[in-house]
């Protein structure tokens, strides 16, 4: 058995938010008054379900409303002076993905489970990381969101498999045509 201690709870959040300057993003959003909930791998690590070293980005769930759009735009302008967010892009189901060369690796998800976003925010766990208060999704809400993601991925896989079969049939027809042309 390994003597390595697995980080959970606040220790996991501290370790993960220090990764790739995500703390700067979280603190900027929090200080601007943006209401958000930490979801995804970081929340799973907080609850001890995923190893923090297996978390690849920071997922934040936000309500897609005018106030959120304005405060996110303002907060991002302060954190990333050369970055502009179009407020019209902030709508239910939209996602703003930050990847390199940005200083952080995060997804701002506006209203996934939109009908439940207020419940997820209200049912979240309030955690202090330094002087910043963060909301982390509850296990029940994470389970509900993960069930939705798994179902969506299963549907997507079915579509991909169907497209693959159609592609294989099309390839066979073209190969038969090519063989006939070579024999002619």
PDB file of C-alpha atoms in Angstrom:
ATOM      1  CA  UNK A   1       0.000   0.000   0.000  1.00  0.00           C
ATOM      2  CA  UNK A   2       1.264   3.454  -0.893  1.00  0.00           C
ATOM      3  CA  UNK A   3       2.207   5.973   1.783  1.00  0.00           C
ATOM      4  CA  UNK A   4       1.132   8.817  -0.524  1.00  0.00           C
ATOM      5  CA  UNK A   5      -1.702  10.775   1.052  1.00  0.00           C
ATOM      6  CA  UNK A   6      -4.524  11.689  -1.294  1.00  0.00           C
ATOM      7  CA  UNK A   7      -5.526  15.347  -1.151  1.00  0.00           C
ATOM      8  CA  UNK A   8      -9.208  16.029  -0.562  1.00  0.00           C
ATOM      9  CA  UNK A   9     -11.310  18.901   0.681  1.00  0.00           C
ATOM     10  CA  UNK A  10      -9.772  22.337   1.006  1.00  0.00           C
ATOM     11  CA  UNK A  11      -6.232  20.957   0.518  1.00  0.00           C
ATOM     12  CA  UNK A  12      -7.261  19.636  -2.909  1.00  0.00           C
ATOM     13  CA  UNK A  13      -8.798  23.002  -3.823  1.00  0.00           C
ATOM     14  CA  UNK A  14      -5.680  24.897  -2.767  1.00  0.00           C
ATOM     15  CA  UNK A  15      -3.462  22.562  -4.812  1.00  0.00           C
ATOM     16  CA  UNK A  16      -5.724  22.702  -7.865  1.00  0.00           C
ATOM     17  CA  UNK A  17      -6.314  26.438  -7.844  1.00  0.00           C
ATOM     18  CA  UNK A  18      -2.606  27.089  -7.734  1.00  0.00           C
ATOM     19  CA  UNK A  19      -2.271  25.051 -10.928  1.00  0.00           C
ATOM     20  CA  UNK A  20      -1.790  27.174 -14.053  1.00  0.00           C
ATOM     21  CA  UNK A  21      -2.826  30.387 -12.263  1.00  0.00           C
ATOM     22  CA  UNK A  22      -6.476  29.343 -11.917  1.00  0.00           C
ATOM     23  CA  UNK A  23      -6.468  31.025  -8.526  1.00  0.00           C
ATOM     24  CA  UNK A  24      -6.139  34.375 -10.338  1.00  0.00           C
ATOM     25  CA  UNK A  25      -9.260  33.590 -12.377  1.00  0.00           C
ATOM     26  CA  UNK A  26     -11.282  32.424  -9.368  1.00  0.00           C
ATOM     27  CA  UNK A  27     -10.240  35.361  -7.211  1.00  0.00           C
ATOM     28  CA  UNK A  28     -10.987  37.792 -10.052  1.00  0.00           C
ATOM     29  CA  UNK A  29     -14.458  36.381 -10.589  1.00  0.00           C
ATOM     30  CA  UNK A  30     -15.192  36.222  -6.853  1.00  0.00           C
ATOM     31  CA  UNK A  31     -14.005  39.776  -6.205  1.00  0.00           C
ATOM     32  CA  UNK A  32     -16.178  41.006  -9.100  1.00  0.00           C
ATOM     33  CA  UNK A  33     -19.204  39.416  -7.444  1.00  0.00           C
ATOM     34  CA  UNK A  34     -19.745  36.685 -10.042  1.00  0.00           C
ATOM     35  CA  UNK A  35     -21.786  33.809  -8.613  1.00  0.00           C
ATOM     36  CA  UNK A  36     -20.277  30.522  -9.710  1.00  0.00           C
ATOM     37  CA  UNK A  37     -19.972  26.947  -8.550  1.00  0.00           C
ATOM     38  CA  UNK A  38     -16.898  24.779  -8.942  1.00  0.00           C
ATOM     39  CA  UNK A  39     -17.978  21.624 -10.790  1.00  0.00           C
ATOM     40  CA  UNK A  40     -16.217  18.885 -12.761  1.00  0.00           C
ATOM     41  CA  UNK A  41     -12.916  17.323 -11.802  1.00  0.00           C
ATOM     42  CA  UNK A  42     -11.979  19.938  -9.210  1.00  0.00           C
ATOM     43  CA  UNK A  43     -15.261  19.386  -7.347  1.00  0.00           C
ATOM     44  CA  UNK A  44     -14.794  15.618  -7.636  1.00  0.00           C
ATOM     45  CA  UNK A  45     -11.304  15.978  -6.137  1.00  0.00           C
ATOM     46  CA  UNK A  46     -12.713  18.127  -3.329  1.00  0.00           C
ATOM     47  CA  UNK A  47     -15.114  15.313  -2.442  1.00  0.00           C
ATOM     48  CA  UNK A  48     -12.309  12.727  -2.652  1.00  0.00           C
ATOM     49  CA  UNK A  49     -13.773  11.013  -5.727  1.00  0.00           C
ATOM     50  CA  UNK A  50     -10.997  11.922  -8.181  1.00  0.00           C
ATOM     51  CA  UNK A  51      -7.288  12.250  -7.566  1.00  0.00           C
ATOM     52  CA  UNK A  52      -6.269  15.927  -7.942  1.00  0.00           C
ATOM     53  CA  UNK A  53      -3.424  14.840 -10.229  1.00  0.00           C
ATOM     54  CA  UNK A  54      -6.034  13.533 -12.694  1.00  0.00           C
ATOM     55  CA  UNK A  55      -7.768  16.918 -12.986  1.00  0.00           C
ATOM     56  CA  UNK A  56      -6.952  18.686 -16.228  1.00  0.00           C
ATOM     57  CA  UNK A  57      -8.966  21.911 -16.001  1.00  0.00           C
ATOM     58  CA  UNK A  58     -11.194  24.059 -13.851  1.00  0.00           C
ATOM     59  CA  UNK A  59     -14.922  23.979 -14.640  1.00  0.00           C
ATOM     60  CA  UNK A  60     -17.098  26.774 -13.285  1.00  0.00           C
ATOM     61  CA  UNK A  61     -20.887  26.801 -13.621  1.00  0.00           C
ATOM     62  CA  UNK A  62     -22.457  30.249 -13.914  1.00  0.00           C
ATOM     63  CA  UNK A  63     -26.019  31.401 -14.419  1.00  0.00           C
ATOM     64  CA  UNK A  64     -26.469  32.929 -17.880  1.00  0.00           C
ATOM     65  CA  UNK A  65     -28.087  36.251 -17.095  1.00  0.00           C
ATOM     66  CA  UNK A  66     -27.315  39.893 -17.845  1.00  0.00           C
ATOM     67  CA  UNK A  67     -25.714  40.540 -14.448  1.00  0.00           C
ATOM     68  CA  UNK A  68     -23.417  37.529 -14.829  1.00  0.00           C
ATOM     69  CA  UNK A  69     -22.478  38.574 -18.366  1.00  0.00           C
ATOM     70  CA  UNK A  70     -21.552  42.067 -17.198  1.00  0.00           C
ATOM     71  CA  UNK A  71     -19.576  40.966 -14.148  1.00  0.00           C
ATOM     72  CA  UNK A  72     -17.737  38.195 -16.021  1.00  0.00           C
ATOM     73  CA  UNK A  73     -16.794  40.624 -18.786  1.00  0.00           C
ATOM     74  CA  UNK A  74     -15.531  43.117 -16.208  1.00  0.00           C
ATOM     75  CA  UNK A  75     -13.656  40.486 -14.197  1.00  0.00           C
ATOM     76  CA  UNK A  76     -11.985  39.005 -17.278  1.00  0.00           C
ATOM     77  CA  UNK A  77     -10.942  42.463 -18.452  1.00  0.00           C
ATOM     78  CA  UNK A  78      -9.137  42.931 -15.138  1.00  0.00           C
ATOM     79  CA  UNK A  79      -7.502  39.487 -15.220  1.00  0.00           C
ATOM     80  CA  UNK A  80      -6.778  39.399 -18.962  1.00  0.00           C
ATOM     81  CA  UNK A  81      -6.397  42.993 -20.203  1.00  0.00           C
ATOM     82  CA  UNK A  82      -6.131  41.915 -23.858  1.00  0.00           C
ATOM     83  CA  UNK A  83      -9.098  39.533 -23.706  1.00  0.00           C
ATOM     84  CA  UNK A  84     -12.637  40.545 -24.550  1.00  0.00           C
ATOM     85  CA  UNK A  85     -15.736  38.458 -23.945  1.00  0.00           C
ATOM     86  CA  UNK A  86     -18.750  39.188 -26.074  1.00  0.00           C
ATOM     87  CA  UNK A  87     -21.725  39.406 -23.741  1.00  0.00           C
ATOM     88  CA  UNK A  88     -23.971  37.889 -26.420  1.00  0.00           C
ATOM     89  CA  UNK A  89     -21.887  34.696 -26.186  1.00  0.00           C
ATOM     90  CA  UNK A  90     -23.023  34.239 -22.603  1.00  0.00           C
ATOM     91  CA  UNK A  91     -26.262  32.304 -22.962  1.00  0.00           C
ATOM     92  CA  UNK A  92     -27.671  28.993 -21.763  1.00  0.00           C
ATOM     93  CA  UNK A  93     -25.441  26.122 -22.766  1.00  0.00           C
ATOM     94  CA  UNK A  94     -22.533  28.270 -23.926  1.00  0.00           C
ATOM     95  CA  UNK A  95     -19.005  27.610 -22.795  1.00  0.00           C
ATOM     96  CA  UNK A  96     -15.971  29.860 -22.799  1.00  0.00           C
ATOM     97  CA  UNK A  97     -12.827  27.759 -22.874  1.00  0.00           C
ATOM     98  CA  UNK A  98      -9.486  29.205 -21.847  1.00  0.00           C
ATOM     99  CA  UNK A  99      -6.487  27.321 -23.147  1.00  0.00           C
ATOM    100  CA  UNK A 100      -2.874  28.250 -23.605  1.00  0.00           C
ATOM    101  CA  UNK A 101      -1.494  30.869 -24.134  1.00  0.00           C
ATOM    102  CA  UNK A 102      -3.935  32.122 -21.488  1.00  0.00           C
ATOM    103  CA  UNK A 103      -2.537  32.024 -17.963  1.00  0.00           C
ATOM    104  CA  UNK A 104      -5.184  29.508 -16.886  1.00  0.00           C
ATOM    105  CA  UNK A 105      -6.795  26.357 -18.172  1.00  0.00           C
ATOM    106  CA  UNK A 106     -10.489  26.629 -17.421  1.00  0.00           C
ATOM    107  CA  UNK A 107     -14.025  26.393 -18.781  1.00  0.00           C
ATOM    108  CA  UNK A 108     -16.724  28.886 -17.846  1.00  0.00           C
ATOM    109  CA  UNK A 109     -19.991  27.051 -18.411  1.00  0.00           C
ATOM    110  CA  UNK A 110     -23.041  29.255 -18.621  1.00  0.00           C
ATOM    111  CA  UNK A 111     -26.092  27.342 -17.589  1.00  0.00           C
ATOM    112  CA  UNK A 112     -25.373  23.686 -18.150  1.00  0.00           C
ATOM    113  CA  UNK A 113     -28.375  22.158 -16.380  1.00  0.00           C
ATOM    114  CA  UNK A 114     -29.778  25.694 -16.676  1.00  0.00           C
ATOM    115  CA  UNK A 115     -33.109  24.823 -15.136  1.00  0.00           C
ATOM    116  CA  UNK A 116     -31.170  23.578 -12.120  1.00  0.00           C
ATOM    117  CA  UNK A 117     -28.411  26.205 -11.977  1.00  0.00           C
ATOM    118  CA  UNK A 118     -30.051  28.129  -9.091  1.00  0.00           C
ATOM    119  CA  UNK A 119     -30.528  24.843  -7.182  1.00  0.00           C
ATOM    120  CA  UNK A 120     -26.924  23.859  -7.812  1.00  0.00           C
ATOM    121  CA  UNK A 121     -25.727  27.254  -6.565  1.00  0.00           C
ATOM    122  CA  UNK A 122     -28.037  27.178  -3.528  1.00  0.00           C
ATOM    123  CA  UNK A 123     -27.156  23.546  -2.730  1.00  0.00           C
ATOM    124  CA  UNK A 124     -23.412  24.031  -3.057  1.00  0.00           C
ATOM    125  CA  UNK A 125     -20.909  23.813  -0.246  1.00  0.00           C
ATOM    126  CA  UNK A 126     -19.238  27.071   0.796  1.00  0.00           C
ATOM    127  CA  UNK A 127     -15.476  26.628   1.234  1.00  0.00           C
ATOM    128  CA  UNK A 128     -12.878  29.212   2.194  1.00  0.00           C
ATOM    129  CA  UNK A 129      -9.649  29.032   0.209  1.00  0.00           C
ATOM    130  CA  UNK A 130      -7.447  31.672   1.766  1.00  0.00           C
ATOM    131  CA  UNK A 131      -9.631  34.762   1.843  1.00  0.00           C
ATOM    132  CA  UNK A 132     -11.773  33.655  -1.108  1.00  0.00           C
ATOM    133  CA  UNK A 133     -15.156  32.014  -0.535  1.00  0.00           C
ATOM    134  CA  UNK A 134     -15.851  29.358  -3.151  1.00  0.00           C
ATOM    135  CA  UNK A 135     -18.940  27.312  -3.815  1.00  0.00           C
ATOM    136  CA  UNK A 136     -18.364  23.646  -4.666  1.00  0.00           C
ATOM    137  CA  UNK A 137     -21.134  21.516  -6.150  1.00  0.00           C
ATOM    138  CA  UNK A 138     -22.629  18.883  -3.868  1.00  0.00           C
ATOM    139  CA  UNK A 139     -22.179  15.185  -4.569  1.00  0.00           C
ATOM    140  CA  UNK A 140     -25.868  14.882  -5.500  1.00  0.00           C
ATOM    141  CA  UNK A 141     -25.629  17.683  -8.065  1.00  0.00           C
ATOM    142  CA  UNK A 142     -22.348  16.327  -9.430  1.00  0.00           C
ATOM    143  CA  UNK A 143     -24.027  12.935  -9.843  1.00  0.00           C
ATOM    144  CA  UNK A 144     -26.944  14.510 -11.735  1.00  0.00           C
ATOM    145  CA  UNK A 145     -24.604  16.475 -14.021  1.00  0.00           C
ATOM    146  CA  UNK A 146     -22.370  13.437 -14.607  1.00  0.00           C
ATOM    147  CA  UNK A 147     -25.412  11.289 -15.496  1.00  0.00           C
ATOM    148  CA  UNK A 148     -26.349  13.884 -18.106  1.00  0.00           C
ATOM    149  CA  UNK A 149     -22.813  13.984 -19.526  1.00  0.00           C
ATOM    150  CA  UNK A 150     -22.609  10.189 -19.690  1.00  0.00           C
ATOM    151  CA  UNK A 151     -25.974   9.969 -21.464  1.00  0.00           C
ATOM    152  CA  UNK A 152     -24.962  12.678 -23.954  1.00  0.00           C
ATOM    153  CA  UNK A 153     -21.670  10.886 -24.654  1.00  0.00           C
ATOM    154  CA  UNK A 154     -23.486   7.575 -25.169  1.00  0.00           C
ATOM    155  CA  UNK A 155     -25.795   9.227 -27.685  1.00  0.00           C
ATOM    156  CA  UNK A 156     -22.838  10.852 -29.400  1.00  0.00           C
ATOM    157  CA  UNK A 157     -21.063   7.482 -29.555  1.00  0.00           C
ATOM    158  CA  UNK A 158     -24.106   5.875 -31.185  1.00  0.00           C
ATOM    159  CA  UNK A 159     -24.115   8.604 -33.822  1.00  0.00           C
ATOM    160  CA  UNK A 160     -20.377   8.181 -34.417  1.00  0.00           C
ATOM    161  CA  UNK A 161     -20.750   4.408 -34.737  1.00  0.00           C
ATOM    162  CA  UNK A 162     -23.577   4.849 -37.248  1.00  0.00           C
ATOM    163  CA  UNK A 163     -21.504   7.342 -39.230  1.00  0.00           C
ATOM    164  CA  UNK A 164     -18.524   4.973 -39.113  1.00  0.00           C
ATOM    165  CA  UNK A 165     -20.624   2.103 -40.511  1.00  0.00           C
ATOM    166  CA  UNK A 166     -21.918   4.345 -43.307  1.00  0.00           C
ATOM    167  CA  UNK A 167     -18.359   5.463 -44.031  1.00  0.00           C
ATOM    168  CA  UNK A 168     -17.149   1.843 -44.198  1.00  0.00           C
ATOM    169  CA  UNK A 169     -19.910   0.951 -46.670  1.00  0.00           C
ATOM    170  CA  UNK A 170     -19.049   3.951 -48.822  1.00  0.00           C
ATOM    171  CA  UNK A 171     -15.361   2.966 -48.742  1.00  0.00           C
ATOM    172  CA  UNK A 172     -16.230  -0.600 -49.823  1.00  0.00           C
ATOM    173  CA  UNK A 173     -18.190   0.709 -52.821  1.00  0.00           C
ATOM    174  CA  UNK A 174     -15.295   2.916 -53.890  1.00  0.00           C
ATOM    175  CA  UNK A 175     -12.807   0.071 -53.432  1.00  0.00           C
ATOM    176  CA  UNK A 176     -14.992  -2.198 -55.602  1.00  0.00           C
ATOM    177  CA  UNK A 177     -15.147   0.527 -58.236  1.00  0.00           C
ATOM    178  CA  UNK A 178     -11.370   0.935 -58.085  1.00  0.00           C
ATOM    179  CA  UNK A 179     -10.821  -2.828 -58.394  1.00  0.00           C
ATOM    180  CA  UNK A 180     -13.148  -2.901 -61.430  1.00  0.00           C
ATOM    181  CA  UNK A 181     -11.308   0.016 -62.995  1.00  0.00           C
ATOM    182  CA  UNK A 182      -7.936  -1.681 -62.472  1.00  0.00           C
ATOM    183  CA  UNK A 183      -9.282  -4.875 -64.087  1.00  0.00           C
ATOM    184  CA  UNK A 184     -10.667  -2.993 -67.102  1.00  0.00           C
TER     185      UNK A 184
END
